[in-house]
Each structure stands twice: as C-alpha cells, then as structure tokens.
Amino acid sequence: MSAPATARYTGIASYEFGPTQGVLHRFRTPADVLEVFDDDLDDVVALVESGGTTFLSPILGRLRGIVCTSGTTRSHLAIVSREYAVPCLLAVDLHGDDAQTGDLVTMELESGGAGTLTVGAHVGHPAEAETGSADTTAGADRAPLTLGNDRDTETSGSASTDWWNYIRRTGDDIARKPFPASVDASTVAALCAESLTDERLDDLIGHMGRSFKPELTRRSGFTSEIFPMLPYMAMSTIEDFHTYPERVRIIDAARPAEVIGAQLRQRPGLISPLWIWMVGYHYLCGREQLIGLGKLRPDEDIDDVRTVVDFWRRLTLAYRGDGTLDYKDAGFTNRYLPDAQVDRLRASIDAVDPTTARDLQQLNATLSGYAFMYFTDSRVGICDHGPYPDGADTALLVRDFLCLDSGQFSYPWAADCDPGVSGITLTLRFPLDAFDYFEINDWGTTFTEPDQLLSTVTHASVIAHHADGTESVVTPDRWSDLGKRVGTEHVRLYRHFSDMPRPDRIFSATRMYSWGLRPFATLVGVDDAIDWSISPATMALYPDPLDDDDRAAAIFGGALVAHDRPSSFSPILHPSA
C-alpha cells in the first residue's frame, strides 16, 4: 500500500549525521542506477533493499542520503556510506508501505544509534537542510585510548603450554580472552615447529569456531542486488574444502607456510591479511556446510583438515609475528609491520588541511567503492592494520587497497583494469583521545566510537604500488586525478557485471573467493602447477541447491550460526559435542 501522507519509520544510523532532507528515489536494478548516472543527484535519497555496497557504488558519493530496508552498521553499505559521509539509515521497516520515488523525506538521528525516516515532512528546498557528521573533536573529555589486548600474566612455565591453554579457553560473548604474556615474537618459531596432533587440531578448530561465530552474528545478512551473495559464499567455501588440501600441499612443498608468512611481513600491500585469515576459516566453513548437507561426517578427511589448518596456523603465526592468530587475539589490532617499515611510513606523512582532508576522504571512499566492485561485493580488497604506536598521544592506522589492476588473481573481469596503480597504502595519524572505542575486526575493517575515523586524521600519506614492484608517494595535488581514473574503471566494471546473466555473476564471485590461494602460489612460483577450475564435487551442488538464494542462505547460516554450539565449527574427535 502507499505510504501515508506523513509517516515515520525507524532504522539504524550508519554513523552520526545531521538532519538530512531530500527526495526519495527507489532503485531496484542496476539499470535504474545507470539510468541516473549523468543526472544531478544532490537531492536524491536512494531507497534500496540490500545492505551490499556494489549496487549503488557508481553514484553513492553523489547521493543526499540512503535508506536501506536491511543491514546493520557492519554491512558493506554502512561501511562505504561512512567513508563517503553520505547519511544512511539501515534496517528501516516500512511496514509494507510503498514509499514512492518523488516522496519528500527527512532522515534524523535518535539516541543510541537509532534513526528515523519521515516521509512527507519537508521544509524548504532539500539543499537547505543541514547535513554532516556529529562533532568528533579530539579531546572531548576523553582519556587517551589504550589499544591492544589484555595480558594473562599467570604462566605454567612453558610458553607453548600457555598458548595451547589459551586456545582451549572460551572467552567472553565475542570470544575475547586475555592473551598469555609469556607468548611473544621469541616463541613464534617454536610454535610453528610443533606438530598438530588430533587433539591439538580439535582444540584449534574449536578456538576458530568460537572466534568466528560472533563475527557472523554481529553483521547483517549477506545481500546484494548485483551478486547473489549467499549462493556464491556457500559455493566458494565448499569449493575451498574440496580443493584446498591439494593446493596447499603444492604451495607448502615449494615454500613452507612459515617462510611465506615471514616474507609477507616485509612491507605493506604485499597481500591482504584477510586472505591469510580466509585460508583456514573459509575452508572450515565449507566443511561445516557439507556436514550440514549430510555429505561429510565430522570425523572424515582429518588428514586433509590438518593439512589446511596447519598451513594456516604456521602462515598466520609467522606473518603476525607475535604469537596471535587474528586481530581479536591481539585486542582487535594487527601490528605485523617491522619497526623500520612503520618508521618509513611515518616519515611519508604530512599534515592535512581542510582541503586536503576533504580530498583524502573522497579518494578513500572512491577506492573503497572500486575495491568492493572489483571483489564482487566482498571487503577483501581493503584491509586495515595497526594501530601502530606513534608517540604518547597519537597512533598510525595503515589502510591497504590491494590488487586494483589485473593483479595477483588473474580474474577474467579484471584483465583490462588499469587505474594507473596496482595498489594504494594510506597511512593515517589520529589522536588517541578522539575515540572511546577502537576496533579492527578479524576482517580488517575499523569500527570506532565516535564513528568518523577520517575526520580525526591530522597527518596522512598516499603511497602507490606499481606492477613492477616499485612504489611512489602520490602528492595531494594528484589525489583528485587518481580518484577520477579509479572511478572510470569502477563504472566500467559495474557495467560489465550488470550485463552478466545471474549464473555468470555467481561463478565470477565464486572464483573470486576460491582463488584465494593464487597470490601465495604465484609468490612461490607454482601457479601453473595448480588446477584452478571449479571441482566436479562442487559443481554437483549447482544449480540444485546452490542457485537458490533461500536454500543457500539456509545451508550457510544453518551450518555456521543457527545452532546452540558456541563454535561455528564441528569438532573432529567428539562430533556430538
């Protein structure tokens, strides 16, 4: 039914913005987005159903606001709307009312992160309404933030025993627990050298599952108007289970995981920490879905499971370098870069003024939108690390945008991508008293309270990585031109994917995830020794059931979240536990 003459609806604000008025425009298909691409969108408030970001990405930065009927503050759309500083309300329940293109709307904040959408209330021209962010001025009666994890000073006398005891502990409701003080960089080599017995493998799977489950429950459903996300996420992770053991053995034989991990610490932008994380976690997601489908017993293929999880364990320990396995273990931080590299990045930053701060925000948002498009509505092309110590009152956050050209993965759709750079590293200095809360989650995404990180940045640099392995500083006067070139490639990719039939989009996105080992294979020279085609065992599940959105959602969510276990992953030794 049509919305009442004046109606008020509630939702969740993606960040703290001022009252925003505009004209509603409903977008249902990519053709709707392309139809208005050349229009003036300053007054347009987009209405969409999906919390994915690729759908609106070519026009997102030009919109007055966004209203989404699904999602949370951790949805991709929320993340990128914050980067662009475009007001966004998510999970807005319209109660079946049919809000129409052309309706006048007002978006406002309420307490506790809530927001309201009023349809029909309108005063003056939309452009006269106030927009913007809440004040995030540093030092607003805040003590400097303490970053990092709590340490457990009790010890058994053995760092290895302390580490394994930590792995076995449950933690709080999001699996945080004090990390043993006895474990540090000096113990990494010994931990990597330990054998992974059945009992230890079981303990590690339990730890990973307890860490993973709250990350899934803290974000929204996986939806996108362009990419059928649940079909491709289910299909790609099942494909990982079918193919990773053989691929990992080839890579590990060419160069041990712990050597690869240490090599990848040498400078930023070599590979995303998220791809390292996914080696273990996505493989176990595939295993769990096959268990749920009745096609695998929890105690089957244990040697294959050990091969992949042990590769991930050694790779991660050597890469992070401090004994932790993920951001959460380290208090939602990742300080993998050596001090010399941090010093080099620190030396590259310059103070930002209001003009360059605005240009930096625009470039960051443009790169974010492009990376989500390139990686089929996944965040794997963007990864934050740090915060690195930077004196008593400030810290450095490093944000890598990876594989922006034809790149490490040889994706068919990226063969002609040429934004002028292979990758970008942003180094951002911010004051520690700007935030009450600071988290980089296990997916490399930063969440803060207050929620506008870039508005607090005082110094920054933009470093371009090139295909020949060199890098260069991009000076502020070139940020705008770089953003325009990236934007051109973004629109080309958008048109390319929008023209694809649904099955082709599913298979493209499946390849995006299931080729996650390619950068490692390329690094050690065995890319040609691996068959990267989708396995027959995975293809046997398509199109029935994995082409169906609802069935794929039930398979993925039912296996990993919709149960009473604290862990997403089934144990190998006591399957009924």
XYZ file of C-alpha atoms in Angstrom:
577
model
C 0.000 0.000 0.000
C 1.042 3.614 -0.420
C 2.749 5.404 2.427
C 0.524 7.744 4.454
C 0.721 11.467 3.694
C 3.133 11.795 6.604
C 4.710 8.646 8.009
C 7.588 7.960 10.370
C 9.777 4.856 10.324
C 12.730 3.742 12.444
C 16.100 2.328 11.464
C 19.791 2.218 12.363
C 22.124 5.089 11.502
C 25.369 4.087 9.785
C 27.122 6.993 11.519
C 26.292 10.214 13.368
C 24.947 12.654 10.786
C 22.895 15.820 10.956
C 19.238 16.143 9.849
C 19.058 15.361 6.146
C 16.211 16.124 3.756
C 15.818 15.004 0.183
C 13.670 13.433 -2.486
C 13.232 9.668 -2.365
C 14.214 7.581 -5.388
C 13.683 3.825 -5.332
C 16.368 1.723 -7.046
C 15.594 -1.904 -7.859
C 18.040 -2.916 -10.603
C 21.477 -1.889 -11.910
C 19.672 -0.396 -14.913
C 17.957 2.028 -12.515
C 21.370 3.163 -11.260
C 22.857 3.577 -14.730
C 19.765 5.471 -15.886
C 20.507 8.341 -13.465
C 24.306 8.181 -13.710
C 24.565 11.501 -15.572
C 21.871 13.256 -13.501
C 22.271 15.769 -10.685
C 21.788 13.621 -7.563
C 22.420 16.239 -4.887
C 18.846 15.999 -3.561
C 18.333 12.255 -4.058
C 17.815 9.894 -1.117
C 18.164 6.375 -2.514
C 15.820 3.636 -1.285
C 17.241 0.104 -1.628
C 16.589 -3.313 -0.149
C 20.136 -4.642 0.103
C 22.949 -3.919 2.550
C 25.540 -4.621 -0.141
C 27.536 -1.714 -1.493
C 28.194 -2.507 -5.159
C 24.622 -1.820 -6.281
C 24.745 1.938 -5.610
C 28.513 2.247 -5.843
C 28.802 4.296 -9.091
C 26.595 7.053 -7.650
C 26.907 6.560 -3.891
C 29.201 9.510 -3.235
C 26.857 11.916 -5.035
C 23.695 10.994 -3.132
C 21.979 13.104 -0.494
C 21.296 10.028 1.601
C 20.448 6.326 1.565
C 17.594 4.343 3.094
C 18.025 0.572 3.193
C 15.391 -1.887 4.386
C 18.015 -4.375 5.627
C 21.506 -4.346 7.123
C 23.435 -3.248 10.206
C 26.249 -0.809 10.924
C 28.651 -3.588 9.873
C 27.059 -4.105 6.456
C 29.123 -3.195 3.425
C 26.727 -0.372 2.545
C 27.126 1.117 6.022
C 30.915 0.911 5.788
C 31.146 2.721 2.456
C 28.451 5.286 3.300
C 30.587 6.259 6.296
C 33.626 6.600 4.048
C 31.705 8.942 1.742
C 29.969 10.689 4.682
C 26.625 10.040 2.991
C 23.864 9.728 5.633
C 22.449 6.218 5.646
C 19.663 4.507 7.574
C 19.613 0.713 7.612
C 17.047 -1.905 8.642
C 14.227 0.576 8.014
C 10.912 -1.249 8.337
C 8.387 0.422 6.040
C 5.596 -1.780 7.432
C 4.526 -2.736 3.936
C 4.021 0.883 2.881
C 5.035 1.599 -0.693
C 7.253 4.656 -0.421
C 7.424 6.235 -3.845
C 10.025 7.927 -5.982
C 9.421 11.645 -5.544
C 8.351 11.480 -1.891
C 9.930 14.149 0.282
C 11.820 12.598 3.199
C 13.773 13.622 6.283
C 16.439 11.463 7.938
C 17.286 12.213 11.570
C 19.264 10.681 14.408
C 17.753 9.430 17.623
C 19.552 8.239 20.737
C 21.585 5.056 20.888
C 22.462 4.910 17.203
C 18.857 4.766 16.036
C 17.489 6.936 13.263
C 14.151 7.937 11.827
C 12.833 8.391 8.323
C 9.913 10.761 7.946
C 8.091 10.600 4.630
C 6.127 13.697 3.665
C 7.678 16.101 6.180
C 9.603 18.692 4.239
C 10.615 22.257 4.929
C 12.212 24.329 2.187
C 14.442 23.014 -0.565
C 16.358 19.809 0.272
C 19.677 21.517 -0.307
C 18.865 23.934 2.517
C 18.753 21.155 5.111
C 21.660 20.562 7.411
C 23.820 17.525 6.784
C 27.120 16.357 8.096
C 28.654 14.489 10.968
C 28.453 14.892 14.675
C 31.391 16.603 16.309
C 34.259 14.164 16.755
C 36.718 16.741 18.007
C 39.663 15.158 19.731
C 39.967 15.652 23.437
C 36.252 15.965 24.203
C 36.770 14.978 27.843
C 38.259 11.674 26.767
C 41.278 9.928 28.175
C 43.760 8.686 25.568
C 42.609 5.333 24.242
C 44.564 2.238 25.231
C 44.985 -0.065 22.252
C 45.797 -3.762 22.319
C 44.903 -6.839 24.313
C 44.826 -7.706 27.981
C 47.643 -9.994 29.039
C 47.388 -13.035 31.268
C 50.470 -12.945 33.486
C 49.898 -16.371 35.010
C 52.137 -18.958 33.419
C 52.702 -22.680 33.520
C 56.389 -22.085 32.945
C 56.053 -23.060 29.278
C 55.041 -20.571 26.587
C 53.759 -23.429 24.429
C 51.555 -24.776 27.213
C 50.257 -21.283 27.939
C 49.426 -20.791 24.244
C 47.512 -24.043 23.960
C 45.691 -23.342 27.228
C 44.665 -20.007 25.719
C 43.394 -21.769 22.579
C 41.221 -24.057 24.731
C 39.607 -21.268 26.774
C 36.186 -19.983 25.761
C 36.359 -16.210 26.292
C 33.524 -13.710 26.579
C 30.446 -13.306 24.395
C 32.546 -12.274 21.383
C 35.373 -14.710 22.236
C 37.795 -12.170 23.709
C 40.153 -13.534 26.344
C 43.445 -12.394 27.894
C 46.419 -13.466 25.801
C 49.325 -15.135 27.641
C 52.106 -12.700 28.494
C 54.669 -15.473 28.088
C 53.995 -15.671 24.328
C 55.683 -13.128 22.082
C 57.827 -12.852 18.968
C 60.530 -15.027 20.505
C 58.178 -18.019 20.759
C 56.754 -17.932 17.223
C 59.347 -20.233 15.641
C 58.844 -22.878 18.321
C 55.054 -22.705 17.969
C 55.323 -23.113 14.190
C 57.551 -26.155 14.625
C 55.090 -28.024 16.838
C 53.180 -30.919 15.322
C 49.418 -30.628 15.087
C 48.092 -33.764 16.756
C 44.446 -34.746 16.508
C 43.822 -33.291 19.965
C 45.510 -30.003 19.141
C 43.731 -29.822 15.789
C 40.440 -30.285 17.595
C 41.331 -27.555 20.089
C 42.307 -25.181 17.293
C 39.107 -25.807 15.334
C 37.130 -25.044 18.495
C 39.023 -21.790 19.046
C 38.494 -20.721 15.437
C 34.798 -21.534 15.543
C 34.264 -19.629 18.803
C 36.046 -16.621 17.328
C 34.151 -16.780 14.026
C 30.564 -17.218 15.198
C 30.159 -13.813 16.899
C 31.645 -12.082 13.854
C 28.864 -13.572 11.738
C 26.159 -12.714 14.250
C 27.419 -9.120 14.623
C 26.879 -8.377 10.944
C 23.770 -8.481 8.800
C 22.556 -10.926 6.225
C 24.619 -11.207 3.065
C 22.667 -9.477 0.317
C 23.410 -7.641 -2.917
C 21.308 -6.690 -5.927
C 24.186 -7.489 -8.300
C 25.892 -10.514 -6.775
C 23.832 -13.391 -5.327
C 25.938 -13.419 -2.172
C 24.666 -16.465 -0.303
C 24.882 -18.736 -3.364
C 28.428 -17.643 -4.120
C 29.591 -17.654 -0.499
C 28.227 -21.146 0.050
C 29.614 -22.375 -3.255
C 33.073 -20.816 -2.869
C 33.672 -22.050 0.673
C 32.513 -25.553 -0.252
C 34.901 -25.333 -3.196
C 37.678 -24.391 -0.770
C 37.019 -27.568 1.186
C 37.175 -29.655 -1.972
C 40.340 -28.092 -3.428
C 42.467 -26.527 -0.694
C 44.220 -29.674 0.603
C 45.870 -30.417 -2.747
C 46.614 -26.761 -3.487
C 48.066 -26.177 -0.028
C 50.338 -29.219 -0.308
C 51.764 -27.900 -3.582
C 52.387 -24.425 -2.135
C 53.781 -25.700 1.176
C 56.170 -28.061 -0.613
C 57.507 -25.194 -2.712
C 57.982 -22.940 0.313
C 56.875 -23.670 3.886
C 53.998 -21.611 5.216
C 56.098 -20.068 7.983
C 58.657 -18.835 5.430
C 55.895 -17.311 3.299
C 54.381 -15.621 6.345
C 57.677 -14.048 7.377
C 58.277 -12.872 3.815
C 54.895 -11.124 3.665
C 55.733 -9.007 6.726
C 58.411 -7.036 4.943
C 56.257 -4.169 3.679
C 52.592 -3.185 3.376
C 50.499 -4.042 0.363
C 52.076 -7.406 -0.468
C 48.950 -9.364 0.408
C 45.824 -8.738 2.412
C 45.840 -10.131 5.966
C 42.267 -11.095 5.202
C 43.353 -13.584 2.529
C 45.618 -15.205 5.116
C 42.750 -15.375 7.612
C 40.447 -16.894 4.992
C 42.782 -19.816 4.251
C 41.711 -21.501 7.474
C 38.285 -20.052 8.132
C 36.697 -20.375 4.697
C 37.940 -23.940 4.402
C 36.237 -24.831 7.691
C 33.074 -23.013 6.566
C 32.948 -25.315 3.548
C 33.483 -28.362 5.757
C 30.656 -27.315 8.060
C 28.180 -26.854 5.229
C 28.964 -30.277 3.805
C 28.421 -31.741 7.276
C 25.077 -29.951 7.417
C 24.133 -31.308 3.996
C 24.888 -34.841 5.182
C 27.698 -35.240 2.653
C 30.527 -35.404 5.202
C 30.974 -36.751 8.716
C 32.832 -34.558 11.228
C 35.466 -37.274 11.684
C 36.135 -37.700 7.942
C 39.117 -36.363 5.967
C 41.018 -35.474 9.140
C 44.408 -35.518 7.413
C 43.152 -33.047 4.801
C 41.713 -30.838 7.535
C 45.032 -30.990 9.372
C 46.928 -30.062 6.196
C 44.940 -26.876 5.633
C 44.541 -25.762 9.252
C 48.222 -26.375 9.993
C 49.262 -24.411 6.892
C 47.032 -21.555 8.033
C 48.380 -21.766 11.608
C 52.032 -21.571 10.571
C 51.375 -18.923 7.912
C 49.468 -16.741 10.369
C 51.888 -17.111 13.266
C 54.859 -16.181 11.091
C 53.008 -13.326 9.404
C 51.637 -11.688 12.548
C 54.878 -12.365 14.369
C 53.644 -12.041 17.959
C 52.029 -15.412 18.682
C 48.471 -14.285 17.949
C 46.311 -15.815 15.233
C 43.901 -12.985 14.483
C 43.008 -9.393 15.308
C 40.805 -10.456 18.203
C 43.656 -12.313 19.936
C 45.615 -9.059 19.846
C 42.825 -6.880 21.221
C 41.439 -6.111 17.749
C 44.799 -4.956 16.402
C 47.316 -6.207 13.841
C 50.797 -4.710 14.101
C 52.610 -7.000 11.721
C 54.933 -4.460 10.093
C 58.529 -4.289 11.361
C 59.519 -1.074 13.131
C 61.654 0.025 10.180
C 58.638 -0.137 7.865
C 56.475 1.797 10.311
C 59.213 4.432 10.567
C 59.302 4.674 6.771
C 55.543 5.180 6.592
C 55.662 7.711 9.420
C 58.263 9.704 7.514
C 55.946 9.872 4.485
C 53.009 11.612 6.173
C 52.240 15.330 6.023
C 49.717 17.488 7.840
C 46.285 17.735 6.235
C 44.333 20.974 5.999
C 40.567 21.238 5.412
C 41.014 20.993 1.639
C 43.383 18.024 1.613
C 41.353 16.318 4.347
C 38.284 16.514 2.109
C 40.278 15.238 -0.882
C 41.648 12.374 1.214
C 38.163 11.379 2.306
C 36.966 11.421 -1.302
C 39.909 9.338 -2.529
C 39.477 6.829 0.287
C 35.773 6.466 -0.476
C 36.399 6.132 -4.230
C 38.996 3.420 -3.665
C 36.664 1.633 -1.237
C 33.783 1.584 -3.708
C 36.035 0.334 -6.506
C 37.553 -2.398 -4.327
C 34.115 -3.685 -3.349
C 33.155 -3.767 -7.033
C 36.385 -5.478 -8.115
C 35.971 -8.150 -5.434
C 32.256 -8.790 -6.120
C 30.837 -7.055 -3.030
C 33.464 -8.502 -0.712
C 35.719 -6.427 1.530
C 38.852 -8.481 0.770
C 40.430 -5.731 -1.345
C 40.610 -3.367 1.649
C 42.408 -4.156 4.874
C 43.379 -2.026 7.866
C 46.267 -2.823 10.156
C 47.829 -1.248 13.202
C 47.210 0.917 15.060
C 50.960 1.381 15.351
C 52.406 3.348 18.286
C 53.234 6.928 17.350
C 54.223 8.830 20.452
C 52.253 9.336 23.635
C 49.122 10.884 22.155
C 48.761 9.593 18.586
C 48.724 6.359 16.599
C 49.043 5.318 12.958
C 46.443 3.316 11.070
C 47.564 1.789 7.769
C 44.917 1.007 5.154
C 45.852 -1.106 2.146
C 43.843 -1.212 -1.070
C 45.131 -4.310 -2.797
C 45.062 -5.662 -6.327
C 43.423 -2.772 -8.153
C 44.650 -3.743 -11.647
C 44.802 -7.106 -13.451
C 46.825 -8.119 -10.427
C 47.609 -11.190 -8.378
C 44.467 -13.176 -9.077
C 44.125 -13.161 -12.871
C 40.377 -12.643 -12.622
C 38.828 -12.631 -16.116
C 36.846 -9.452 -15.418
C 39.996 -7.634 -14.279
C 42.115 -8.358 -17.348
C 41.643 -4.828 -18.699
C 41.558 -2.973 -15.369
C 44.102 -0.165 -15.370
C 43.520 2.517 -12.723
C 47.163 3.551 -13.017
C 48.262 1.749 -9.846
C 48.364 -1.837 -8.607
C 47.601 -0.893 -5.027
C 47.421 2.006 -2.596
C 48.548 2.333 1.016
C 47.107 5.103 3.177
C 48.967 5.986 6.368
C 46.760 7.932 8.765
C 47.778 9.616 12.020
C 44.996 10.214 14.525
C 44.871 11.392 18.170
C 44.247 8.703 20.761
C 41.751 10.868 22.633
C 39.458 11.076 19.591
C 37.691 7.800 20.369
C 36.007 5.962 23.200
C 36.292 2.674 21.320
C 38.555 1.416 18.544
C 38.361 -1.992 16.865
C 39.826 -3.533 13.742
C 37.852 -6.730 13.385
C 39.086 -10.042 12.017
C 38.014 -8.942 8.532
C 40.331 -5.932 8.633
C 37.577 -3.323 8.996
C 37.885 -0.494 11.519
C 34.973 0.437 13.776
C 35.213 3.384 16.135
C 33.075 5.351 18.553
C 32.587 8.147 17.525
C 32.388 6.681 14.064
C 34.137 9.047 11.642
C 37.793 7.995 11.651
C 38.940 10.144 8.740
C 37.528 13.303 10.291
C 40.082 12.928 13.109
C 43.130 12.374 10.887
C 45.778 15.078 11.306
C 48.519 13.728 9.018
C 48.379 11.341 6.074
C 50.176 9.945 3.065
C 49.109 8.072 -0.061
C 51.627 5.579 -1.448
C 51.046 3.922 -4.825
C 52.267 0.394 -5.522
C 53.081 -0.368 -9.148
C 53.041 -3.564 -11.192
C 56.845 -3.635 -11.440
C 57.197 -3.778 -7.651
C 58.135 -0.126 -7.188
C 56.196 2.416 -5.180
C 55.803 6.181 -5.134
C 54.206 8.826 -2.954
C 51.091 10.362 -4.502
C 51.108 14.032 -3.562
C 47.825 15.723 -2.561
C 47.598 17.666 -5.824
C 47.269 14.307 -7.644
C 44.671 12.695 -5.369
C 41.744 14.026 -7.369
C 43.091 12.774 -10.711
C 43.813 9.351 -9.221
C 40.267 9.198 -7.887
C 38.818 10.085 -11.287
C 40.810 7.352 -13.008
C 39.742 4.795 -10.408
C 36.152 5.988 -10.805
C 36.285 5.410 -14.561
C 37.430 1.820 -14.031
C 34.720 1.374 -11.410
C 31.923 2.323 -13.804
C 33.355 0.043 -16.494
C 33.364 -2.898 -14.072
C 29.845 -2.049 -12.923
C 28.531 -2.170 -16.482
C 30.441 -5.395 -17.118
C 28.960 -7.203 -14.122
C 25.487 -5.725 -14.629
C 25.370 -7.151 -18.151
C 26.217 -10.660 -16.932
C 23.498 -13.290 -16.535
C 22.948 -14.400 -12.939
C 24.880 -17.708 -13.274
C 27.929 -15.879 -14.625
C 27.858 -13.485 -11.675
C 27.649 -16.416 -9.256
C 30.603 -18.165 -10.880
C 32.651 -14.967 -11.083
C 32.154 -14.322 -7.386
C 32.822 -17.980 -6.573
C 36.154 -17.743 -8.388
C 36.932 -14.511 -6.563
C 36.890 -16.300 -3.207
C 38.024 -19.776 -4.211
C 41.137 -18.429 -5.942
C 42.304 -17.059 -2.607
C 45.471 -19.163 -2.689
C 46.645 -17.747 -6.028
C 48.783 -14.929 -4.573
C 50.626 -17.487 -2.434
C 51.034 -19.847 -5.387
C 52.317 -17.003 -7.561
C 54.729 -15.865 -4.862
C 56.371 -19.298 -4.659
C 56.220 -19.993 -8.407
C 53.658 -22.811 -8.553
C 50.608 -21.063 -10.017
C 50.868 -23.124 -13.209
C 51.105 -26.362 -11.218
C 47.616 -25.915 -9.755
C 44.290 -26.579 -11.454
C 42.170 -23.507 -10.647
C 38.952 -24.765 -12.224
C 35.900 -25.410 -10.054
C 35.868 -29.038 -8.936
C 33.251 -31.567 -10.089
C 32.298 -32.185 -6.440
C 31.305 -28.535 -6.072
C 29.607 -28.381 -9.466
C 27.418 -31.295 -8.380
C 25.719 -28.840 -5.981
C 24.882 -26.312 -8.691
C 22.240 -25.345 -9.632
C 20.471 -27.578 -7.130
C 20.595 -26.351 -4.381
C 23.165 -23.538 -4.592
C 21.489 -21.404 -7.250
C 18.561 -20.736 -4.927
C 19.073 -17.739 -2.609
C 16.869 -19.039 0.197
C 18.280 -22.557 0.145
C 21.857 -21.266 0.005
C 21.105 -18.986 2.964
C 19.690 -21.921 4.915
C 22.740 -24.051 4.116
C 25.264 -21.344 5.020
C 23.505 -19.863 8.037
C 22.172 -23.162 9.309
C 25.613 -24.729 9.339
C 27.535 -21.821 10.855
C 25.152 -19.847 13.071
C 21.730 -21.421 13.625
C 22.684 -23.872 16.363
C 23.378 -23.846 20.092
C 27.101 -24.609 19.885
C 29.422 -21.769 20.923
C 31.585 -22.682 17.926
C 30.643 -22.434 14.257
C 32.795 -25.477 13.501
C 32.217 -29.113 14.464
C 34.985 -30.907 16.372
C 36.743 -33.844 14.756
C 37.108 -36.023 17.855
C 33.783 -35.606 19.624
C 31.269 -34.789 16.885
C 28.311 -34.713 19.254
C 29.967 -32.074 21.482
